[in-house]
PDB file of C-alpha atoms in Angstrom:
ATOM      1  CA  MET P   1       0.000   0.000   0.000  1.00  0.00           C
ATOM      2  CA  THR P   2       1.424   3.363  -0.993  1.00  0.00           C
ATOM      3  CA  ASP P   3       0.612   6.875   0.050  1.00  0.00           C
ATOM      4  CA  ASN P   4      -0.026   9.530  -2.574  1.00  0.00           C
ATOM      5  CA  SER P   5       0.841  12.810  -0.882  1.00  0.00           C
ATOM      6  CA  THR P   6      -1.070  15.037  -3.300  1.00  0.00           C
ATOM      7  CA  PRO P   7      -3.461  17.093  -1.136  1.00  0.00           C
ATOM      8  CA  PRO P   8      -7.167  16.380  -1.554  1.00  0.00           C
ATOM      9  CA  THR P   9      -9.418  18.729  -3.469  1.00  0.00           C
ATOM     10  CA  ASP P  10     -13.011  19.601  -2.676  1.00  0.00           C
ATOM     11  CA  LEU P  11     -14.043  17.751  -5.810  1.00  0.00           C
ATOM     12  CA  GLU P  12     -12.354  14.526  -4.727  1.00  0.00           C
ATOM     13  CA  ALA P  13     -13.860  14.709  -1.260  1.00  0.00           C
ATOM     14  CA  THR P  14     -17.464  15.183  -2.338  1.00  0.00           C
ATOM     15  CA  ARG P  15     -18.168  13.244  -5.520  1.00  0.00           C
ATOM     16  CA  ASP P  16     -16.717  10.921  -8.112  1.00  0.00           C
ATOM     17  CA  PRO P  17     -14.115  12.519 -10.399  1.00  0.00           C
ATOM     18  CA  PRO P  18     -15.098  13.803 -13.852  1.00  0.00           C
ATOM     19  CA  ALA P  19     -15.074  11.100 -16.506  1.00  0.00           C
ATOM     20  CA  ASP P  20     -12.740  12.765 -18.993  1.00  0.00           C
ATOM     21  CA  PRO P  21      -9.494  10.811 -18.820  1.00  0.00           C
ATOM     22  CA  THR P  22      -8.141  12.650 -21.878  1.00  0.00           C
ATOM     23  CA  ASP P  23      -7.295  15.573 -19.596  1.00  0.00           C
ATOM     24  CA  PRO P  24      -4.013  14.808 -17.751  1.00  0.00           C
ATOM     25  CA  GLU P  25      -5.187  16.368 -14.486  1.00  0.00           C
ATOM     26  CA  GLU P  26      -8.477  14.467 -14.579  1.00  0.00           C
ATOM     27  CA  PHE P  27      -6.577  11.300 -15.464  1.00  0.00           C
ATOM     28  CA  GLU P  28      -4.624  11.641 -12.230  1.00  0.00           C
ATOM     29  CA  ALA P  29      -7.776  12.549 -10.273  1.00  0.00           C
ATOM     30  CA  ILE P  30      -9.503   9.381 -11.461  1.00  0.00           C
ATOM     31  CA  LYS P  31      -6.574   7.185 -10.442  1.00  0.00           C
ATOM     32  CA  ARG P  32      -6.225   8.882  -7.046  1.00  0.00           C
ATOM     33  CA  HIS P  33      -9.934   8.715  -6.374  1.00  0.00           C
ATOM     34  CA  HIS P  34     -10.482   5.020  -7.029  1.00  0.00           C
ATOM     35  CA  GLY P  35      -7.056   4.150  -5.670  1.00  0.00           C
ATOM     36  CA  SER P  36      -8.023   5.868  -2.419  1.00  0.00           C
ATOM     37  CA  ARG P  37     -11.257   3.900  -2.269  1.00  0.00           C
ATOM     38  CA  ALA P  38      -9.368   0.659  -2.867  1.00  0.00           C
ATOM     39  CA  ALA P  39      -6.879   1.526  -0.111  1.00  0.00           C
ATOM     40  CA  LEU P  40      -9.643   2.108   2.452  1.00  0.00           C
ATOM     41  CA  TYR P  41     -11.526  -1.048   1.544  1.00  0.00           C
ATOM     42  CA  ALA P  42      -8.247  -2.997   1.820  1.00  0.00           C
ATOM     43  CA  VAL P  43      -7.585  -1.756   5.353  1.00  0.00           C
ATOM     44  CA  LEU P  44     -11.175  -2.423   6.410  1.00  0.00           C
ATOM     45  CA  ALA P  45     -11.199  -5.926   4.935  1.00  0.00           C
ATOM     46  CA  GLY P  46      -7.928  -6.663   6.706  1.00  0.00           C
ATOM     47  CA  THR P  47      -9.249  -5.346  10.002  1.00  0.00           C
ATOM     48  CA  PHE P  48     -12.226  -7.717   9.952  1.00  0.00           C
ATOM     49  CA  CYS P  49     -10.102 -10.778   9.126  1.00  0.00           C
ATOM     50  CA  TYR P  50      -8.724 -12.855  11.969  1.00  0.00           C
ATOM     51  CA  PRO P  51      -5.792 -10.808  13.345  1.00  0.00           C
ATOM     52  CA  ASP P  52      -2.772 -13.095  13.226  1.00  0.00           C
ATOM     53  CA  GLY P  53       0.665 -11.635  13.830  1.00  0.00           C
ATOM     54  CA  ASP P  54       1.432 -10.801  10.199  1.00  0.00           C
ATOM     55  CA  ALA P  55      -1.958  -9.160   9.657  1.00  0.00           C
ATOM     56  CA  VAL P  56      -1.601  -7.025  12.781  1.00  0.00           C
ATOM     57  CA  ALA P  57       1.904  -5.969  11.792  1.00  0.00           C
ATOM     58  CA  GLU P  58       0.654  -4.848   8.384  1.00  0.00           C
ATOM     59  CA  LEU P  59      -2.399  -3.021   9.745  1.00  0.00           C
ATOM     60  CA  THR P  60      -0.389  -1.144  12.365  1.00  0.00           C
ATOM     61  CA  ASP P  61       2.533  -0.308  10.070  1.00  0.00           C
ATOM     62  CA  GLU P  62       3.227   3.423   9.899  1.00  0.00           C
ATOM     63  CA  GLU P  63       3.003   3.430   6.093  1.00  0.00           C
ATOM     64  CA  THR P  64      -0.376   1.684   6.155  1.00  0.00           C
ATOM     65  CA  ILE P  65      -1.742   4.164   8.688  1.00  0.00           C
ATOM     66  CA  SER P  66      -0.452   7.140   6.704  1.00  0.00           C
ATOM     67  CA  ALA P  67      -1.879   5.826   3.429  1.00  0.00           C
ATOM     68  CA  MET P  68      -5.252   5.143   5.060  1.00  0.00           C
ATOM     69  CA  ARG P  69      -5.487   8.653   6.485  1.00  0.00           C
ATOM     70  CA  SER P  70      -4.498  10.301   3.200  1.00  0.00           C
ATOM     71  CA  ALA P  71      -7.023   8.204   1.269  1.00  0.00           C
ATOM     72  CA  ALA P  72      -9.800   8.950   3.746  1.00  0.00           C
ATOM     73  CA  ASN P  73      -9.077  12.682   3.659  1.00  0.00           C
ATOM     74  CA  ARG P  74      -9.490  12.657  -0.121  1.00  0.00           C
ATOM     75  CA  LEU P  75     -12.872  10.973   0.222  1.00  0.00           C
ATOM     76  CA  GLY P  76     -14.245  13.069   3.069  1.00  0.00           C
ATOM     77  CA  CYS P  77     -13.916  10.290   5.680  1.00  0.00           C
ATOM     78  CA  GLY P  78     -10.936  11.764   7.504  1.00  0.00           C
ATOM     79  CA  ASP P  79     -12.450  11.926  10.983  1.00  0.00           C
ATOM     80  CA  ALA P  80     -13.505   8.274  10.958  1.00  0.00           C
ATOM     81  CA  ALA P  81     -10.087   7.226   9.639  1.00  0.00           C
ATOM     82  CA  ALA P  82      -8.356   9.261  12.344  1.00  0.00           C
ATOM     83  CA  ASP P  83     -10.289   7.309  14.982  1.00  0.00           C
ATOM     84  CA  LEU P  84      -9.233   4.011  13.424  1.00  0.00           C
ATOM     85  CA  ALA P  85      -5.623   5.180  13.134  1.00  0.00           C
ATOM     86  CA  SER P  86      -5.640   6.132  16.807  1.00  0.00           C
ATOM     87  CA  ALA P  87      -7.056   2.743  17.790  1.00  0.00           C
ATOM     88  CA  LEU P  88      -4.574   0.814  15.660  1.00  0.00           C
ATOM     89  CA  THR P  89      -1.611   2.686  17.133  1.00  0.00           C
ATOM     90  CA  ALA P  90      -2.729   2.482  20.772  1.00  0.00           C
ATOM     91  CA  PRO P  91       0.205   1.410  22.985  1.00  0.00           C
ATOM     92  CA  ASP P  92      -1.749  -1.409  24.631  1.00  0.00           C
ATOM     93  CA  LEU P  93      -2.809  -3.052  21.349  1.00  0.00           C
ATOM     94  CA  ASP P  94      -0.741  -6.069  20.325  1.00  0.00           C
ATOM     95  CA  ALA P  95      -1.472  -9.187  18.289  1.00  0.00           C
ATOM     96  CA  GLU P  96      -2.632 -11.196  21.306  1.00  0.00           C
ATOM     97  CA  THR P  97      -4.991  -8.459  22.498  1.00  0.00           C
ATOM     98  CA  PHE P  98      -6.298  -7.999  18.958  1.00  0.00           C
ATOM     99  CA  ALA P  99      -6.982 -11.739  18.630  1.00  0.00           C
ATOM    100  CA  ASP P 100      -8.634 -11.888  22.053  1.00  0.00           C
ATOM    101  CA  GLY P 101     -10.947  -9.083  20.965  1.00  0.00           C
ATOM    102  CA  TYR P 102     -11.816 -10.853  17.716  1.00  0.00           C
ATOM    103  CA  ASP P 103     -12.620 -14.077  19.553  1.00  0.00           C
ATOM    104  CA  ALA P 104     -14.681 -12.283  22.184  1.00  0.00           C
ATOM    105  CA  LEU P 105     -16.758 -10.423  19.590  1.00  0.00           C
ATOM    106  CA  PHE P 106     -16.980 -12.810  16.629  1.00  0.00           C
ATOM    107  CA  GLY P 107     -15.315 -16.133  17.378  1.00  0.00           C
ATOM    108  CA  LEU P 108     -16.678 -17.559  20.616  1.00  0.00           C
ATOM    109  CA  PRO P 109     -20.278 -17.920  21.862  1.00  0.00           C
ATOM    110  CA  GLY P 110     -21.260 -16.375  25.161  1.00  0.00           C
ATOM    111  CA  ASP P 111     -22.692 -18.164  28.179  1.00  0.00           C
ATOM    112  CA  ASP P 112     -26.076 -18.147  26.453  1.00  0.00           C
ATOM    113  CA  GLY P 113     -24.648 -20.002  23.441  1.00  0.00           C
ATOM    114  CA  GLU P 114     -25.097 -16.981  21.184  1.00  0.00           C
ATOM    115  CA  TYR P 115     -22.298 -15.128  19.415  1.00  0.00           C
ATOM    116  CA  PRO P 116     -22.080 -11.469  20.493  1.00  0.00           C
ATOM    117  CA  VAL P 117     -21.647 -10.347  16.876  1.00  0.00           C
ATOM    118  CA  VAL P 118     -22.194 -12.380  13.697  1.00  0.00           C
ATOM    119  CA  PRO P 119     -20.187 -10.907  10.791  1.00  0.00           C
ATOM    120  CA  TYR P 120     -22.206 -12.543   7.989  1.00  0.00           C
ATOM    121  CA  GLU P 121     -24.597 -10.772   5.662  1.00  0.00           C
ATOM    122  CA  ALA P 122     -27.183 -13.554   5.463  1.00  0.00           C
ATOM    123  CA  ASP P 123     -27.652 -13.616   9.227  1.00  0.00           C
ATOM    124  CA  TYR P 124     -28.932 -10.044   8.994  1.00  0.00           C
ATOM    125  CA  THR P 125     -30.869 -10.238   5.737  1.00  0.00           C
ATOM    126  CA  ALA P 126     -32.350 -13.734   5.959  1.00  0.00           C
ATOM    127  CA  ARG P 127     -32.335 -14.349   9.729  1.00  0.00           C
ATOM    128  CA  ASP P 128     -33.474 -17.931  10.406  1.00  0.00           C
ATOM    129  CA  ASP P 129     -34.687 -18.697   6.865  1.00  0.00           C
ATOM    130  CA  LEU P 130     -32.137 -21.315   5.782  1.00  0.00           C
ATOM    131  CA  SER P 131     -33.205 -21.287   2.149  1.00  0.00           C
ATOM    132  CA  ALA P 132     -32.957 -17.500   1.958  1.00  0.00           C
ATOM    133  CA  LYS P 133     -29.535 -17.636   3.633  1.00  0.00           C
ATOM    134  CA  GLN P 134     -28.289 -20.087   1.044  1.00  0.00           C
ATOM    135  CA  ARG P 135     -29.557 -17.883  -1.779  1.00  0.00           C
ATOM    136  CA  ARG P 136     -27.820 -14.839  -0.277  1.00  0.00           C
ATOM    137  CA  ILE P 137     -24.530 -16.679   0.077  1.00  0.00           C
ATOM    138  CA  ALA P 138     -24.863 -18.053  -3.461  1.00  0.00           C
ATOM    139  CA  THR P 139     -25.385 -14.545  -4.817  1.00  0.00           C
ATOM    140  CA  VAL P 140     -22.180 -13.314  -3.185  1.00  0.00           C
ATOM    141  CA  SER P 141     -20.385 -16.397  -4.503  1.00  0.00           C
ATOM    142  CA  GLY P 142     -21.671 -15.528  -7.967  1.00  0.00           C
ATOM    143  CA  LEU P 143     -20.266 -12.030  -7.708  1.00  0.00           C
ATOM    144  CA  LEU P 144     -16.873 -13.386  -6.671  1.00  0.00           C
ATOM    145  CA  SER P 145     -16.880 -15.866  -9.540  1.00  0.00           C
ATOM    146  CA  ALA P 146     -17.935 -13.193 -12.026  1.00  0.00           C
ATOM    147  CA  PHE P 147     -14.697 -11.355 -11.281  1.00  0.00           C
ATOM    148  CA  ASP P 148     -12.528 -14.490 -11.046  1.00  0.00           C
ATOM    149  CA  LEU P 149     -12.044 -14.196  -7.293  1.00  0.00           C
ATOM    150  CA  GLU P 150     -11.543 -17.161  -4.995  1.00  0.00           C
ATOM    151  CA  ARG P 151     -10.935 -17.434  -1.272  1.00  0.00           C
ATOM    152  CA  ALA P 152      -7.457 -18.459  -0.205  1.00  0.00           C
ATOM    153  CA  ASP P 153      -7.153 -22.122   0.791  1.00  0.00           C
ATOM    154  CA  ASP P 154      -6.492 -21.166   4.406  1.00  0.00           C
ATOM    155  CA  TYR P 155      -9.488 -18.811   4.635  1.00  0.00           C
ATOM    156  CA  HIS P 156     -12.446 -20.717   6.025  1.00  0.00           C
ATOM    157  CA  GLU P 157     -15.103 -18.051   6.564  1.00  0.00           C
ATOM    158  CA  ARG P 158     -18.321 -18.049   4.576  1.00  0.00           C
ATOM    159  CA  ARG P 159     -18.415 -16.023   1.378  1.00  0.00           C
ATOM    160  CA  ASP P 160     -20.853 -13.522   2.900  1.00  0.00           C
ATOM    161  CA  HIS P 161     -18.398 -12.556   5.659  1.00  0.00           C
ATOM    162  CA  VAL P 162     -18.026  -8.791   5.925  1.00  0.00           C
ATOM    163  CA  ALA P 163     -14.289  -9.020   5.168  1.00  0.00           C
ATOM    164  CA  VAL P 164     -14.978 -10.860   1.902  1.00  0.00           C
ATOM    165  CA  GLU P 165     -17.497  -8.270   0.717  1.00  0.00           C
ATOM    166  CA  LEU P 166     -15.186  -5.411   1.662  1.00  0.00           C
ATOM    167  CA  GLU P 167     -12.341  -7.072  -0.208  1.00  0.00           C
ATOM    168  CA  LEU P 168     -14.597  -7.480  -3.238  1.00  0.00           C
ATOM    169  CA  MET P 169     -15.168  -3.713  -3.143  1.00  0.00           C
ATOM    170  CA  GLN P 170     -11.401  -3.228  -2.875  1.00  0.00           C
ATOM    171  CA  VAL P 171     -10.832  -5.259  -6.043  1.00  0.00           C
ATOM    172  CA  LEU P 172     -13.580  -3.466  -7.968  1.00  0.00           C
ATOM    173  CA  ALA P 173     -12.274  -0.048  -6.943  1.00  0.00           C
ATOM    174  CA  ALA P 174      -8.709  -0.994  -7.886  1.00  0.00           C
ATOM    175  CA  ARG P 175      -9.870  -2.178 -11.297  1.00  0.00           C
ATOM    176  CA  ARG P 176     -11.798   1.038 -11.813  1.00  0.00           C
ATOM    177  CA  ALA P 177      -8.632   3.005 -11.036  1.00  0.00           C
ATOM    178  CA  ILE P 178      -7.065   1.317 -14.056  1.00  0.00           C
ATOM    179  CA  VAL P 179     -10.022   1.026 -16.410  1.00  0.00           C
ATOM    180  CA  GLU P 180     -11.652   4.437 -16.015  1.00  0.00           C
ATOM    181  CA  ALA P 181      -8.334   6.201 -16.516  1.00  0.00           C
ATOM    182  CA  ASP P 182      -8.055   4.562 -19.968  1.00  0.00           C
ATOM    183  CA  SER P 183     -10.240   6.178 -22.618  1.00  0.00           C
ATOM    184  CA  ASP P 184      -9.934   3.042 -24.777  1.00  0.00           C
ATOM    185  CA  ASP P 185     -11.286   0.688 -22.096  1.00  0.00           C
ATOM    186  CA  ASP P 186     -15.078   0.441 -21.932  1.00  0.00           C
ATOM    187  CA  ARG P 187     -15.398  -1.750 -18.830  1.00  0.00           C
ATOM    188  CA  GLY P 188     -15.840   1.135 -16.402  1.00  0.00           C
ATOM    189  CA  GLU P 189     -19.630   1.126 -16.550  1.00  0.00           C
ATOM    190  CA  ASP P 190     -19.805  -2.612 -15.848  1.00  0.00           C
ATOM    191  CA  LEU P 191     -17.514  -2.203 -12.846  1.00  0.00           C
ATOM    192  CA  ALA P 192     -19.541   0.752 -11.555  1.00  0.00           C
ATOM    193  CA  LEU P 193     -22.761  -1.282 -11.801  1.00  0.00           C
ATOM    194  CA  ALA P 194     -21.087  -4.211 -10.036  1.00  0.00           C
ATOM    195  CA  GLU P 195     -20.056  -1.884  -7.223  1.00  0.00           C
ATOM    196  CA  ALA P 196     -23.586  -0.543  -7.010  1.00  0.00           C
ATOM    197  CA  THR P 197     -24.879  -4.103  -6.688  1.00  0.00           C
ATOM    198  CA  VAL P 198     -22.515  -4.919  -3.824  1.00  0.00           C
ATOM    199  CA  LEU P 199     -23.273  -1.634  -2.086  1.00  0.00           C
ATOM    200  CA  GLU P 200     -27.058  -1.541  -2.455  1.00  0.00           C
ATOM    201  CA  GLU P 201     -28.007  -5.213  -2.411  1.00  0.00           C
ATOM    202  CA  HIS P 202     -25.439  -6.501   0.061  1.00  0.00           C
ATOM    203  CA  LEU P 203     -23.393  -4.142   2.264  1.00  0.00           C
ATOM    204  CA  ALA P 204     -26.183  -1.591   2.737  1.00  0.00           C
ATOM    205  CA  ASP P 205     -28.495  -4.348   3.952  1.00  0.00           C
ATOM    206  CA  PHE P 206     -26.322  -5.426   6.858  1.00  0.00           C
ATOM    207  CA  LEU P 207     -23.282  -3.227   7.494  1.00  0.00           C
ATOM    208  CA  PRO P 208     -25.187  -0.599   9.557  1.00  0.00           C
ATOM    209  CA  GLY P 209     -26.708  -3.368  11.682  1.00  0.00           C
ATOM    210  CA  LEU P 210     -23.324  -5.005  12.094  1.00  0.00           C
ATOM    211  CA  ALA P 211     -21.795  -1.679  13.161  1.00  0.00           C
ATOM    212  CA  HIS P 212     -24.570  -1.240  15.733  1.00  0.00           C
ATOM    213  CA  ASP P 213     -24.021  -4.724  17.139  1.00  0.00           C
ATOM    214  CA  ILE P 214     -20.264  -4.188  17.374  1.00  0.00           C
ATOM    215  CA  GLY P 215     -20.843  -0.973  19.291  1.00  0.00           C
ATOM    216  CA  SER P 216     -23.289  -2.680  21.626  1.00  0.00           C
ATOM    217  CA  ALA P 217     -21.001  -5.648  22.292  1.00  0.00           C
ATOM    218  CA  ALA P 218     -17.756  -3.686  22.595  1.00  0.00           C
ATOM    219  CA  GLY P 219     -18.260  -3.028  26.297  1.00  0.00           C
ATOM    220  CA  ARG P 220     -18.993  -6.636  27.217  1.00  0.00           C
ATOM    221  CA  GLU P 221     -16.906  -8.360  29.837  1.00  0.00           C
ATOM    222  CA  GLY P 222     -14.010 -10.179  28.241  1.00  0.00           C
ATOM    223  CA  VAL P 223     -13.623  -7.832  25.272  1.00  0.00           C
ATOM    224  CA  PRO P 224     -10.258  -6.023  25.587  1.00  0.00           C
ATOM    225  CA  GLU P 225     -10.852  -2.293  25.344  1.00  0.00           C
ATOM    226  CA  ALA P 226      -7.966  -1.745  22.923  1.00  0.00           C
ATOM    227  CA  ALA P 227      -9.361  -4.292  20.475  1.00  0.00           C
ATOM    228  CA  ALA P 228     -12.944  -3.077  20.945  1.00  0.00           C
ATOM    229  CA  ASP P 229     -11.819   0.436  19.986  1.00  0.00           C
ATOM    230  CA  VAL P 230     -10.381  -0.909  16.715  1.00  0.00           C
ATOM    231  CA  TYR P 231     -13.546  -2.740  15.719  1.00  0.00           C
ATOM    232  CA  VAL P 232     -15.857   0.117  16.639  1.00  0.00           C
ATOM    233  CA  ALA P 233     -13.713   2.580  14.668  1.00  0.00           C
ATOM    234  CA  ALA P 234     -13.451   0.207  11.698  1.00  0.00           C
ATOM    235  CA  ALA P 235     -17.221  -0.271  11.629  1.00  0.00           C
ATOM    236  CA  ASP P 236     -17.723   3.501  11.741  1.00  0.00           C
ATOM    237  CA  LEU P 237     -15.273   4.076   8.879  1.00  0.00           C
ATOM    238  CA  ALA P 238     -16.837   1.280   6.824  1.00  0.00           C
ATOM    239  CA  THR P 239     -20.287   2.822   7.331  1.00  0.00           C
ATOM    240  CA  ALA P 240     -19.038   6.280   6.359  1.00  0.00           C
ATOM    241  CA  LEU P 241     -17.361   4.912   3.220  1.00  0.00           C
ATOM    242  CA  LEU P 242     -20.478   2.914   2.345  1.00  0.00           C
ATOM    243  CA  GLU P 243     -22.703   5.984   2.480  1.00  0.00           C
ATOM    244  CA  ARG P 244     -20.164   8.079   0.573  1.00  0.00           C
ATOM    245  CA  ASP P 245     -19.933   5.473  -2.184  1.00  0.00           C
ATOM    246  CA  ARG P 246     -23.668   4.884  -2.385  1.00  0.00           C
ATOM    247  CA  ALA P 247     -24.219   8.585  -2.995  1.00  0.00           C
ATOM    248  CA  GLY P 248     -21.845   8.556  -5.969  1.00  0.00           C
ATOM    249  CA  HIS P 249     -23.140   5.459  -7.753  1.00  0.00           C
ATOM    250  CA  PRO P 250     -25.789   4.753 -10.362  1.00  0.00           C
ATOM    251  CA  ASP P 251     -28.762   2.656  -9.403  1.00  0.00           C
ATOM    252  CA  ALA P 252     -27.937  -0.986  -8.888  1.00  0.00           C
ATOM    253  CA  PRO P 253     -29.029  -3.208 -11.785  1.00  0.00           C
ATOM    254  CA  THR P 254     -32.145  -5.275 -11.284  1.00  0.00           C
ATOM    255  CA  ALA P 255     -32.045  -9.038 -10.972  1.00  0.00           C
ATOM    256  CA  ASP P 256     -33.554  -9.410 -14.468  1.00  0.00           C
ATOM    257  CA  ALA P 257     -30.761  -7.305 -15.915  1.00  0.00           C
ATOM    258  CA  THR P 258     -27.999  -9.131 -14.100  1.00  0.00           C
ATOM    259  CA  ASN P 259     -28.749 -12.807 -14.472  1.00  0.00           C
ATOM    260  CA  GLY P 260     -30.452 -13.349 -11.124  1.00  0.00           C
ATOM    261  CA  GLY P 261     -28.692 -10.652  -9.182  1.00  0.00           C
ATOM    262  CA  GLU P 262     -25.194 -11.368 -10.497  1.00  0.00           C
ATOM    263  CA  PRO P 263     -23.329  -9.173 -12.998  1.00  0.00           C
ATOM    264  CA  ALA P 264     -23.723 -10.362 -16.550  1.00  0.00           C
TER     265      ALA P 264
END
């Protein structure tokens, strides 16, 4: 992850860049804009993965923090990113504390047998309807397949895990940074519609509820405060980025237009 030190403009912070890549300045604005979005989604996806030692080292690296803050400032999410940066650089946060917080919030059931927070889309959108859950998960799997994405062999979470959907947005944004800055490449509209589908039909349906549940569970006994601060701040930044991106997108395609909810 690299940090582009060019200061943000009001245009970059409030809406998508102008679609005229023939202008050199706009060409750079397009790359910075979508590159910044990809950088934020990458940090957020990494934060919601299980925090092993390597992952924690990368998330708390000074370069990662700097790049995240610069990207967020360009997109108008600077305050939320500053909170996450502060949480990630807290002196009492280490890999063990981070992992204990993950387990306490997402990985281990409480005394009542229930998980404090469930980081899966279908558990919010389909609740106890098993058939509906399977359809939701299949739809996300279809989106991943449509863009030739597969989970790593050592990643065992369901495909509707929040980290997977955030990483899908990272990949789409990174591809848009390349495609929309090339006047000879006509895939930008398809990528924009795919993003709109993920945002409107998936993340928007459960991310706010997930953020609320994280906030509610963060003060539970057994959740280390340093780790709780990271997850609360990450959920807040993810929600802010979601709303910012939803405002700048076209309407999501309908199921009829996208082969059952998946991009054609």
